[in-house]
Coordinates of C-alpha atoms in Angstrom, one line a residue:
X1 CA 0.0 0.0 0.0
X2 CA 2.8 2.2 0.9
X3 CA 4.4 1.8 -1.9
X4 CA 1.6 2.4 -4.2
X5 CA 0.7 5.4 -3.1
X6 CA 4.8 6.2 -2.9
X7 CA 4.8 5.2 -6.7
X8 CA 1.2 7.9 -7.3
X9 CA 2.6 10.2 -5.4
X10 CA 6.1 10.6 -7.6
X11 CA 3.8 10.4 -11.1
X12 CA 1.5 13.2 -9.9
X13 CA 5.0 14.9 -9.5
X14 CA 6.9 13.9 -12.3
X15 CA 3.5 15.3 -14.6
X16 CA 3.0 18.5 -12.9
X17 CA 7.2 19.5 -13.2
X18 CA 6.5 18.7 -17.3
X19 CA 3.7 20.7 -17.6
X20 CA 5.5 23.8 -16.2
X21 CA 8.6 23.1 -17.9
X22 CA 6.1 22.8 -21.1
X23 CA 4.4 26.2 -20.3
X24 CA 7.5 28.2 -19.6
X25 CA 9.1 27.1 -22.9
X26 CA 5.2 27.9 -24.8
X27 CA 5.8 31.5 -23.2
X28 CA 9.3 31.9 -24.1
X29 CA 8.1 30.9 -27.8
X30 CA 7.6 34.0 -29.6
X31 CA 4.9 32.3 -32.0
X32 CA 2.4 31.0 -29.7
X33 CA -0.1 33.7 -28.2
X34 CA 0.9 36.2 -25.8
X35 CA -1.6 37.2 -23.4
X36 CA -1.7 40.8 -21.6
X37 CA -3.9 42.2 -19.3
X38 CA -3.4 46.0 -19.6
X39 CA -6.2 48.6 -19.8
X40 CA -6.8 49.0 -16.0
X41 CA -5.3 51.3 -13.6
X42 CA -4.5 51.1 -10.2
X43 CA -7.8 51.8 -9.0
X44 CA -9.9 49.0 -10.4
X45 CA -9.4 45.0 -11.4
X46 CA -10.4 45.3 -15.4
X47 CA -13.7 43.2 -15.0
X48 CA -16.5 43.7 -17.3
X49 CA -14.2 45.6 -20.1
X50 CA -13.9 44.3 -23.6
X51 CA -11.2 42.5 -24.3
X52 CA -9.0 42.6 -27.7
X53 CA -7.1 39.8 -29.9
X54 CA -4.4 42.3 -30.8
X55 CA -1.7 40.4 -33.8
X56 CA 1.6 42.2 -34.0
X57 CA 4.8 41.2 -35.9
X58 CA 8.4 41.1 -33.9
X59 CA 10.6 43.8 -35.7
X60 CA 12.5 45.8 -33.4
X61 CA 12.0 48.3 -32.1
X62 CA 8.0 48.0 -32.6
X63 CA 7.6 44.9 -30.9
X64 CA 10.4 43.1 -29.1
X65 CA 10.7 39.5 -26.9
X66 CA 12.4 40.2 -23.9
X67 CA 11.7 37.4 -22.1
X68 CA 8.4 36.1 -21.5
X69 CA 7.0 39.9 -22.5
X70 CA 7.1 41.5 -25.3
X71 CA 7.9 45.3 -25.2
X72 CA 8.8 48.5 -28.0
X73 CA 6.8 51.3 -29.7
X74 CA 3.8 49.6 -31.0
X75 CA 3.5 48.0 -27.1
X76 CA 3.6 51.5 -25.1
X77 CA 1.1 52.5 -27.7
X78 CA -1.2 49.7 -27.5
X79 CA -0.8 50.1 -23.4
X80 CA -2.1 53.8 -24.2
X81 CA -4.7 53.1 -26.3
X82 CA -6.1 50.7 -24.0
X83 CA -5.8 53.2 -21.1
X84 CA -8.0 55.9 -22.6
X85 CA -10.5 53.6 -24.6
X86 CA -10.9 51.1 -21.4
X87 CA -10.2 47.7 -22.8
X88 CA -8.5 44.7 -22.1
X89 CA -6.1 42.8 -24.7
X90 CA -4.5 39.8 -25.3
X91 CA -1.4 40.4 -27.4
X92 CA -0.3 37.3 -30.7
X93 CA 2.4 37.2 -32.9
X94 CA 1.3 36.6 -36.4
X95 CA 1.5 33.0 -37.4
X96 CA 3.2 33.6 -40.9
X97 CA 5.7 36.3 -40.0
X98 CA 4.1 38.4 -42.9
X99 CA 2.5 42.2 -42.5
X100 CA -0.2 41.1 -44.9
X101 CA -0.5 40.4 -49.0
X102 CA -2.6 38.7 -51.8
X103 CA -2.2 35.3 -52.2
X104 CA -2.5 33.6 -55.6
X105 CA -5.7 32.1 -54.4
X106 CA -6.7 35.3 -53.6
X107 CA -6.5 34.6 -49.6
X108 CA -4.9 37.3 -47.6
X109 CA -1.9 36.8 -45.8
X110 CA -0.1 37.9 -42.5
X111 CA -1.9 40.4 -40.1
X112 CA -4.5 41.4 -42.6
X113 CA -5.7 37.4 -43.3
X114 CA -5.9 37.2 -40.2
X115 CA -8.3 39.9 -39.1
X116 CA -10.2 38.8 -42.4
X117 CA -10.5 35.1 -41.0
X118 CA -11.9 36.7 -37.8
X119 CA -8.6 35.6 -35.6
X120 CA -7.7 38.8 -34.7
X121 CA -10.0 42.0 -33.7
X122 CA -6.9 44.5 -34.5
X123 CA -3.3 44.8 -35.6
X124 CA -1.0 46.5 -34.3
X125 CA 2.0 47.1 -36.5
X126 CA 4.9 48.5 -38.4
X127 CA 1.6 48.4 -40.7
X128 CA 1.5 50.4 -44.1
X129 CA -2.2 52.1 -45.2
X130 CA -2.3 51.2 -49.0
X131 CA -5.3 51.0 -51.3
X132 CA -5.3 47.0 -51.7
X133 CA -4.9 46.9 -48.0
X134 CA -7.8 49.6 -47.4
X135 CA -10.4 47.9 -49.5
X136 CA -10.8 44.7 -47.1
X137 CA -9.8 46.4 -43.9
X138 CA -10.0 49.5 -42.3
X139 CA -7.4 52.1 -41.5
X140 CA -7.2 54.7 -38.5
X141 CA -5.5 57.9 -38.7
X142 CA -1.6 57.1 -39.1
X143 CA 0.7 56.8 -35.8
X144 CA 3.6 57.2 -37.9
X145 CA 4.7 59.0 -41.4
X146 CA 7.4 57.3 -43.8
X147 CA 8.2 56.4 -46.8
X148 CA 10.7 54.2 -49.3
X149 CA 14.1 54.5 -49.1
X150 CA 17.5 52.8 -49.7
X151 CA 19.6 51.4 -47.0
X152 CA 23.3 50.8 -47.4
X153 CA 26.5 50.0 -45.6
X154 CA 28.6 52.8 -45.4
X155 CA 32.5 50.9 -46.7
X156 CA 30.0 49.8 -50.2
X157 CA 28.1 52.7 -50.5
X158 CA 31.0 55.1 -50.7
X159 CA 33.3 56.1 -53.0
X160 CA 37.0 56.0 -53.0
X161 CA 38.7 59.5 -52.3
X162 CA 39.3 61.4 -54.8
X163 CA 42.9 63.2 -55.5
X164 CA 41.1 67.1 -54.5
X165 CA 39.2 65.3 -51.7
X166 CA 40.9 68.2 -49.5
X167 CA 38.3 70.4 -51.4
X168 CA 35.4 68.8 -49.8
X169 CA 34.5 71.1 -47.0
X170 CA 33.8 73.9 -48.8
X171 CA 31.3 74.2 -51.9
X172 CA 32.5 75.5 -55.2
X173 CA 30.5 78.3 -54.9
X174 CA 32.5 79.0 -51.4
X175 CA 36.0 78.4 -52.8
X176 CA 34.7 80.9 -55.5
X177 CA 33.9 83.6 -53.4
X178 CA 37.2 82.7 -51.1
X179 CA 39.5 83.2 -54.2
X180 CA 37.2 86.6 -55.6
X181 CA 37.7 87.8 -51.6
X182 CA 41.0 87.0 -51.5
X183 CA 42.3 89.0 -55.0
X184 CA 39.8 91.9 -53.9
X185 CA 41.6 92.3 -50.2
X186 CA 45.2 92.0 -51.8
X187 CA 43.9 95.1 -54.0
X188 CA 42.9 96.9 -51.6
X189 CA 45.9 97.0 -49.5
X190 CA 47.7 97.6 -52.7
X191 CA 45.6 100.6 -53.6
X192 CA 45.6 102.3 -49.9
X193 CA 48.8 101.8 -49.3
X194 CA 50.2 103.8 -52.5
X195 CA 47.0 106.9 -51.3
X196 CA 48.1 106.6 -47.9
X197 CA 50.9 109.4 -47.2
X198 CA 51.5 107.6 -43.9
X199 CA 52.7 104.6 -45.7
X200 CA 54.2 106.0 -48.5
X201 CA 55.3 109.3 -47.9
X202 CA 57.6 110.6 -50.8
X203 CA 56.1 109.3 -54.1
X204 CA 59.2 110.8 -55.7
X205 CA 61.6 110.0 -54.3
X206 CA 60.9 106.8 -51.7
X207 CA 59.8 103.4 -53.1
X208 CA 56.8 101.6 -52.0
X209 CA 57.1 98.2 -50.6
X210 CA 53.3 97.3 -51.0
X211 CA 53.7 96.5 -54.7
X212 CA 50.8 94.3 -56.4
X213 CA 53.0 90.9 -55.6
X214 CA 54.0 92.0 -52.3
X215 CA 50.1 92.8 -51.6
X216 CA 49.5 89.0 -52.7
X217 CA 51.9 87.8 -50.8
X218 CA 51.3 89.4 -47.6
X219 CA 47.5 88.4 -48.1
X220 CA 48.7 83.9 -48.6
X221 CA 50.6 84.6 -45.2
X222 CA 47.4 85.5 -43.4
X223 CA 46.0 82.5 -45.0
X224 CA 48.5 80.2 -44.0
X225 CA 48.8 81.7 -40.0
X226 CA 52.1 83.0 -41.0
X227 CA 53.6 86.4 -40.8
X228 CA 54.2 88.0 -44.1
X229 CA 56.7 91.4 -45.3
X230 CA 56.1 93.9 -45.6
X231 CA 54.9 95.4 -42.5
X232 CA 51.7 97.9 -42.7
X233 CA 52.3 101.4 -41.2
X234 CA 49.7 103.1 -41.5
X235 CA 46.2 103.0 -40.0
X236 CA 44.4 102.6 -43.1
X237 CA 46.5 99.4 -44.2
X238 CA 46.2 98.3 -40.8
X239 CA 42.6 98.4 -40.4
X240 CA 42.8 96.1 -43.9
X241 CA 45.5 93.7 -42.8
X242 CA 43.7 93.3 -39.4
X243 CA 40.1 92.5 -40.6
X244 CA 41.7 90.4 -43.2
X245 CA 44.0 88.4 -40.5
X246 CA 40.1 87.9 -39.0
X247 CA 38.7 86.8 -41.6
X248 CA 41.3 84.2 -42.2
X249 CA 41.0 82.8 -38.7
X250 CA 37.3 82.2 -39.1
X251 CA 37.7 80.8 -42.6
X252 CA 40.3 78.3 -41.2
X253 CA 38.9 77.3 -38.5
X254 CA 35.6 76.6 -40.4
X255 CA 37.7 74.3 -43.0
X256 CA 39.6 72.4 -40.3
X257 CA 36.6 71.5 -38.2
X258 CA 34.2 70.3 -41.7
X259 CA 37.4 68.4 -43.2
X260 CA 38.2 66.4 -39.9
X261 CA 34.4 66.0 -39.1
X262 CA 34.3 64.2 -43.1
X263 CA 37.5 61.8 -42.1
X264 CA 36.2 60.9 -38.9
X265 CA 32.5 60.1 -40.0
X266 CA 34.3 58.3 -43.3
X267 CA 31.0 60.0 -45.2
X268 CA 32.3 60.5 -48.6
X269 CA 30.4 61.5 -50.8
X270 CA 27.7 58.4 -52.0
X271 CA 27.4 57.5 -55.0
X272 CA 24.1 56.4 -55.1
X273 CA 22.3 59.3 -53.9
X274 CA 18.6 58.1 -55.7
X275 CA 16.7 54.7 -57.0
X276 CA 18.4 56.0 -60.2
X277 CA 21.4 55.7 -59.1
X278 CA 20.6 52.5 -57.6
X279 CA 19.6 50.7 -61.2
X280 CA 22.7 52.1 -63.0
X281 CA 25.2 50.7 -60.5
X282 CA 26.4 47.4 -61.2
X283 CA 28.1 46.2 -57.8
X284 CA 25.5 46.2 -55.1
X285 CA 22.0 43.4 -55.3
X286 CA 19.2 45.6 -53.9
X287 CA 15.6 43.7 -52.4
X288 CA 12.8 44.0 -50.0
X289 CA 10.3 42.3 -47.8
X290 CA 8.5 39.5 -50.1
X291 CA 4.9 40.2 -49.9
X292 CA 5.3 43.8 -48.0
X293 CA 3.8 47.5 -49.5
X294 CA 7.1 48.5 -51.1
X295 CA 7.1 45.4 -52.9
X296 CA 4.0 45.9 -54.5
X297 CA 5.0 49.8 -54.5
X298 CA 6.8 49.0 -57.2
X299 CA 5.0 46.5 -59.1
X300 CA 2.6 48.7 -59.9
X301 CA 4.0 52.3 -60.1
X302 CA 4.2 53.7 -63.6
X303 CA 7.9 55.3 -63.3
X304 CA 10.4 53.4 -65.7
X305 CA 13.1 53.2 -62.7
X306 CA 10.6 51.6 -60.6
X307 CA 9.8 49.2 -63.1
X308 CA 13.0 48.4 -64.0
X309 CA 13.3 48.0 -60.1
X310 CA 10.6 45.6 -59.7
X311 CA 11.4 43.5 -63.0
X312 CA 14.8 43.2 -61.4
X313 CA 13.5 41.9 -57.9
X314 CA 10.7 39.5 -59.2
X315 CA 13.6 37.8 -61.7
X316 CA 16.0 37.2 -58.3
X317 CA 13.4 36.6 -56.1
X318 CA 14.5 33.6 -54.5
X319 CA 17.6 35.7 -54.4
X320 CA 17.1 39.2 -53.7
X321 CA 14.0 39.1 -51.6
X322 CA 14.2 38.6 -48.0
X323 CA 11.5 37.1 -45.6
X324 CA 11.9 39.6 -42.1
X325 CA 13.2 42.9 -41.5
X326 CA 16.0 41.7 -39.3
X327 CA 17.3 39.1 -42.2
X328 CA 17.4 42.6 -44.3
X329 CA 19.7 44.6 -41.9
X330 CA 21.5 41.4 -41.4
X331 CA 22.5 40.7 -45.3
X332 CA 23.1 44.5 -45.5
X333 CA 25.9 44.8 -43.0
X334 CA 27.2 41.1 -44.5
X335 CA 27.2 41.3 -48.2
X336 CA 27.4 44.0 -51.5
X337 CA 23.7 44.6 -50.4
X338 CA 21.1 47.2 -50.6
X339 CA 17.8 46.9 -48.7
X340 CA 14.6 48.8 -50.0
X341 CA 12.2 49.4 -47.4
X342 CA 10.2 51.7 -45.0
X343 CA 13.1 54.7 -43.9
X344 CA 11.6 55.2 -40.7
X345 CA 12.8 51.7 -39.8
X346 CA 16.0 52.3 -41.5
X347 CA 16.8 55.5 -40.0
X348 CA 16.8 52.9 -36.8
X349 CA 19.5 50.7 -38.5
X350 CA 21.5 53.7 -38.9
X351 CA 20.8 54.8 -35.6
X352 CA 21.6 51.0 -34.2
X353 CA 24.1 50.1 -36.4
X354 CA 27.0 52.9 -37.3
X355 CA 28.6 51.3 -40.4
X356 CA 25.2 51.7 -42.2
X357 CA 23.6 54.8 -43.5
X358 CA 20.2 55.6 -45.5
X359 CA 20.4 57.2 -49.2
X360 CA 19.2 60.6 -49.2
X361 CA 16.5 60.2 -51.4
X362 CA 13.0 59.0 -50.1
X363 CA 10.0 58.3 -52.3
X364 CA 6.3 57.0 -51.3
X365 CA 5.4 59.0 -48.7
X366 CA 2.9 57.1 -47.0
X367 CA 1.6 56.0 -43.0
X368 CA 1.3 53.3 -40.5
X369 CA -1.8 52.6 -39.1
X370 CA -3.3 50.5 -36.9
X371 CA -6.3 47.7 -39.4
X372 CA -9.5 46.7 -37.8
X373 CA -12.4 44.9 -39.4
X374 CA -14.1 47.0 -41.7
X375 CA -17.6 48.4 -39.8
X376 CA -15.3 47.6 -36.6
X377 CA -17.1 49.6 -33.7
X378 CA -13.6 50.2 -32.5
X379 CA -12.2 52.1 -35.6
X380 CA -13.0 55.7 -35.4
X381 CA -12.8 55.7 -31.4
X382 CA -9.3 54.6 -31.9
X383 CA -8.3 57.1 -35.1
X384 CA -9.1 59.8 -32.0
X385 CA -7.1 58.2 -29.5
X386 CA -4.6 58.6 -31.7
X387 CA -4.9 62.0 -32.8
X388 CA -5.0 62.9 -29.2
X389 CA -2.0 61.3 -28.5
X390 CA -0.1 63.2 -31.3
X391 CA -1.8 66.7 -30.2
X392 CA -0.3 66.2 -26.8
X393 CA 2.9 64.7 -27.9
X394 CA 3.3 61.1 -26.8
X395 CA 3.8 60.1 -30.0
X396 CA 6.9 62.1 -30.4
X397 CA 8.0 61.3 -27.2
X398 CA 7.9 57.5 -27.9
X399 CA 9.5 58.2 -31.7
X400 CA 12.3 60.1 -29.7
X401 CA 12.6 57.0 -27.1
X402 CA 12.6 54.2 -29.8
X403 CA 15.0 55.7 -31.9
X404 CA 17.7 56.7 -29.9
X405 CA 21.2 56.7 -32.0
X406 CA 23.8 55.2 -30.5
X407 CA 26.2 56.5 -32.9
X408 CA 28.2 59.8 -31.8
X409 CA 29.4 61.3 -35.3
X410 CA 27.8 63.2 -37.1
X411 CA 25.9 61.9 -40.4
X412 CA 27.2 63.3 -43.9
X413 CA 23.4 65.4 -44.7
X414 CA 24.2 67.1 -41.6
X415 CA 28.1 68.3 -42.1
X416 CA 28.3 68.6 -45.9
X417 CA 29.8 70.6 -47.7
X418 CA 30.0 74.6 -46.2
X419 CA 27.6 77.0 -48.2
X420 CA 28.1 80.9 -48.6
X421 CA 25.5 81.8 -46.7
X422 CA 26.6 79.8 -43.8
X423 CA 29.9 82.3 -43.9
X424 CA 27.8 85.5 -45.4
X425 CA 28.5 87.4 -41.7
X426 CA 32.4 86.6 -42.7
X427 CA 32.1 87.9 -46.1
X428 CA 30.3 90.8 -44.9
X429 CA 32.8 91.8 -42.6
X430 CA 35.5 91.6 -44.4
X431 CA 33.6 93.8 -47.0
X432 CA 33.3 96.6 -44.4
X433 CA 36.1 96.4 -43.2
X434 CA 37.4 97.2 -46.9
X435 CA 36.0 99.7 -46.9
X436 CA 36.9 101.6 -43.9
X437 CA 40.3 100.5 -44.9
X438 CA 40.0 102.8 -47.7
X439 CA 38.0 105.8 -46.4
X440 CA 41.2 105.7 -44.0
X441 CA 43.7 106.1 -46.2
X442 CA 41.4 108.9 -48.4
X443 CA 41.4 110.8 -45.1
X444 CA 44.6 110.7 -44.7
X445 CA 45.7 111.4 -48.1
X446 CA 43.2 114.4 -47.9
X447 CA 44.5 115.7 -44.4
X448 CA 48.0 115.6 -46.3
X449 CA 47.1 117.3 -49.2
X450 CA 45.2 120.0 -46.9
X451 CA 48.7 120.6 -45.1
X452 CA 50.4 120.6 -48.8
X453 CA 48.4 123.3 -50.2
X454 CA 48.1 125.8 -47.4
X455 CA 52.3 125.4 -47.9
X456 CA 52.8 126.1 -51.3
X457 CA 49.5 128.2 -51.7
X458 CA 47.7 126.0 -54.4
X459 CA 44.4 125.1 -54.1
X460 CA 43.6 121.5 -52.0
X461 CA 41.7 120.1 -54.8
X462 CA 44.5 120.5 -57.3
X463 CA 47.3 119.1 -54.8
X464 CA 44.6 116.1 -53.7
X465 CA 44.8 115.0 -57.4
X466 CA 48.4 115.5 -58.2
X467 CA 48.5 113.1 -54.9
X468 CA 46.6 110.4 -56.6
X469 CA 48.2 110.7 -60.3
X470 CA 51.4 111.1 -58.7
X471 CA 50.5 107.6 -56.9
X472 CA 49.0 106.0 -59.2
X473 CA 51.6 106.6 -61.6
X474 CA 48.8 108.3 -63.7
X475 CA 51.4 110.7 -65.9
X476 CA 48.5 111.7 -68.1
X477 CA 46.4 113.3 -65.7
X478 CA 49.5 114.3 -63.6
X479 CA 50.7 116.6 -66.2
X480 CA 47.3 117.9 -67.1
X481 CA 46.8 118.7 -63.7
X482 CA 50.2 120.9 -63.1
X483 CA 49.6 122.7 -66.4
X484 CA 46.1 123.8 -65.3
X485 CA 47.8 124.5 -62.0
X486 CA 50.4 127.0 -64.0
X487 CA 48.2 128.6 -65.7
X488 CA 45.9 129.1 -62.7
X489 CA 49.0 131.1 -60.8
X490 CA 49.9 133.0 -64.1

């Protein structure tokens, strides 16, 4: 007797340790259903409220397993549109691992076949709103705006230096206006210097050491930090030389902090920059997600590049296409490959992953929304709910939280290449101070012709333009101007 009831007594055992070994591996098994209980708040138990068969699909950082929960953006969203519409849900990864597509039976795949099949009351996705999708299911207001773009890894997407890469921080149109400054300045201090009496005093009889070259020179020295002959005397030249000397410093410091911030980041310039560019290359495959939007994005847009985009997918599509988001980013940062899909989730592999960087060009614009059943009661009551969360800003808090970059340099469409009107304020101070530069030196040419006159009793005007000529080596006028002076006295 003893030892039947010993021998019970270790079965009963032995069966209840399996089943809760078999339940804790069903709940670590991201296929099977997940059930949540969320909705209720501290103050009451949840009884009595509706409760929801949300499907999702795993793709970070929507909806992730960590452990037996699953947790990400489409999760704290679900928790707050359970909060304000009081319901319960019970939370199910979708069987297939697909967002939702026509068969060739015409059966509906994914999330959408099964909200069509009655298996789920709503899903809660990376989703896209398209017309196929919209004409079985319904749609509420988008949580989230993006479109098609081109994912790549940085070491295949970019281009090998080229032999004037040093040019790179500044635009063309900046190194023009640099050079057109530059020549302009050297002028200047040429041209005050030989009106300025201060710093050339005897025409006649003293050379002038701010000769055209000497001007250009002095002006490459600034550029290069280094202190150029000859030295300025007078205040006029001075005020030149200094604002210049300025103007340098700025300009330099500008160029060294763009050209190290484009070696660090490695962010070359891309060659492909479009989809265009994309179907001309030759050394990177490019796919997407069999069955997804962007698939059948391209299959039927009317663009020659997208249909030369699609024919080239649906001829490698055992190949080229891949079957989850995370088998995408995986073969990106693997193999010569390019990944066409939603950017929003590909400015998260950039963010996630710093050897990888999104094209600049983004086409589609479309939205992720949240399909219920069409004449669902809960449709319209949720399109508010989100609304309101976007008017008070949840939804950019939870954007801001989710995609978090972990990368700390700086991405190439935010350094670039430096404009002119990022350095207008330079350019326009070194124009003034040009020009004070000159007004100088005409006051002190004119205070020196003032002091000549009253000497030799001539008239100011007169010895103010026999200054000039004289200084200008203008002979011509020169003599002209002392005959009229003769004449005047006789």
């Amino acid at each position: 007797m003893d030892k039947g009831l010993h021998f019970t007594i270790c079965v009963v055992t032995a069966m209840l340790l399996l089943r809760e070994s078999s339940q804790a591996g069903e709940e670590k098994d991201p296929e099977v259903l997940v059930a949540t209980n969320l909705g209720t708040d501290s103050r009451g138990t949840g009884e009595g409220l509706p409760t929801l068969t949300v499907t999702t699909i795993l793709e970070d950082p929507y909806v992730m397993v960590r452990g037996a929960e699953l947790e990400g953006y489409c999760m704290e969203l679900l928790a707050a549109l359970a909060g304000m519409l009081r319901f319960q849900y019970r939370v199910k990864v979708v069987g297939d691992g697909q967002y939702g597509a026509v068969a060739a039976g015409g059966n509906w795949s994914g999330m959408i076949g099964e909200i069509l099949r009655r298996e789920a009351d709503i899903a809660v996705a990376p989703l896209t709103v398209t017309s196929a999708r919209e004409e079985v299911v319904s749609f509420t207001t988008p949580f989230l705006q993006t479109g098609i773009g081109i994912l790549l890894r940085k070491d295949t997407a970019s281009q090998d230096m080229s032999f004037f890469h040093f040019l790179s921080p500044f635009s063309k149109e900046t190194w023009t206006a640099l050079l057109f400054a530059y020549l302009l300045t050297c002028f200047c201090l040429f041209l005050v210097a030989r009106l300025s009496p201060c710093e050339w005093n005897e025409p006649k009889n003293e050379e002038n050491h701010f000769t055209f070259l000497n001007s250009l020179w002095f002006g490459a020295g600034a550029l290069a930090l280094q202190g150029a002959t000859p030295r300025p005397q007078a205040l006029s030249v001075r005020v030149i030389a200094v604002v210049w000397w300025l103007f340098t410093l700025a300009l330099l410091a500008a160029y060294i902090a763009n050209f190290t911030a484009l070696l660090g980041s490695g962010s070359e310039q891309l060659p492909i920059q479009t989809f265009e560019d994309l179907v001309k290359q030759r050394n990177l495959e490019f796919g997407t997600l069999e069955g997804s939007s962007t698939f059948y994005y391209f299959k039927n847009s009317k663009n020659p590049i997208h249909q030369m985009i699609y024919e080239y997918m649906e001829k490698r599509r055992e190949h080229v296409l891949v079957k989850t988001y995370q088998e995408a980013v995986q073969r990106v940062m693997d193999s010569n490959y390019a990944f066409i899909g939603e950017s929003i989730s590909q400015d998260l592999a950039a963010a996630r992953h710093c050897n990888l960087i999104r094209a600049p060009e983004v086409i589609g614009a479309r939205g992720f929304g949240i399909a219920t059943a069409q004449a669902s009661p809960w449709t319209k009551p949720l399109s508010i709910a989100v609304l309101k969360l976007r008017e008070s800003g949840d939804l950019d808090y939870l954007r801001n939280k989710w995609w978090e970059s972990s990368c700390l340099h700086r991405s190439r469409d935010r350094w670039g290449p430096l404009e002119p009107p990022a350095l207008g304020g330079l350019f326009l101070t070194l124009g003034i101070g040009l020009a004070l530069g000159l007004l100088a030196a005409l006051a002190e040419l004119s205070s020196s012709s003032r002091r000549a006159a009253a000497h030799a009793k001539k008239s100011c005007c007169s010895v103010f333009t026999e200054e000039i000529c004289t200084r200008l080596r203008i002979k011509g006028a020169a003599r002209q101007g002392q005959e009229t002076s003769g004449k005047a006295n006789a």
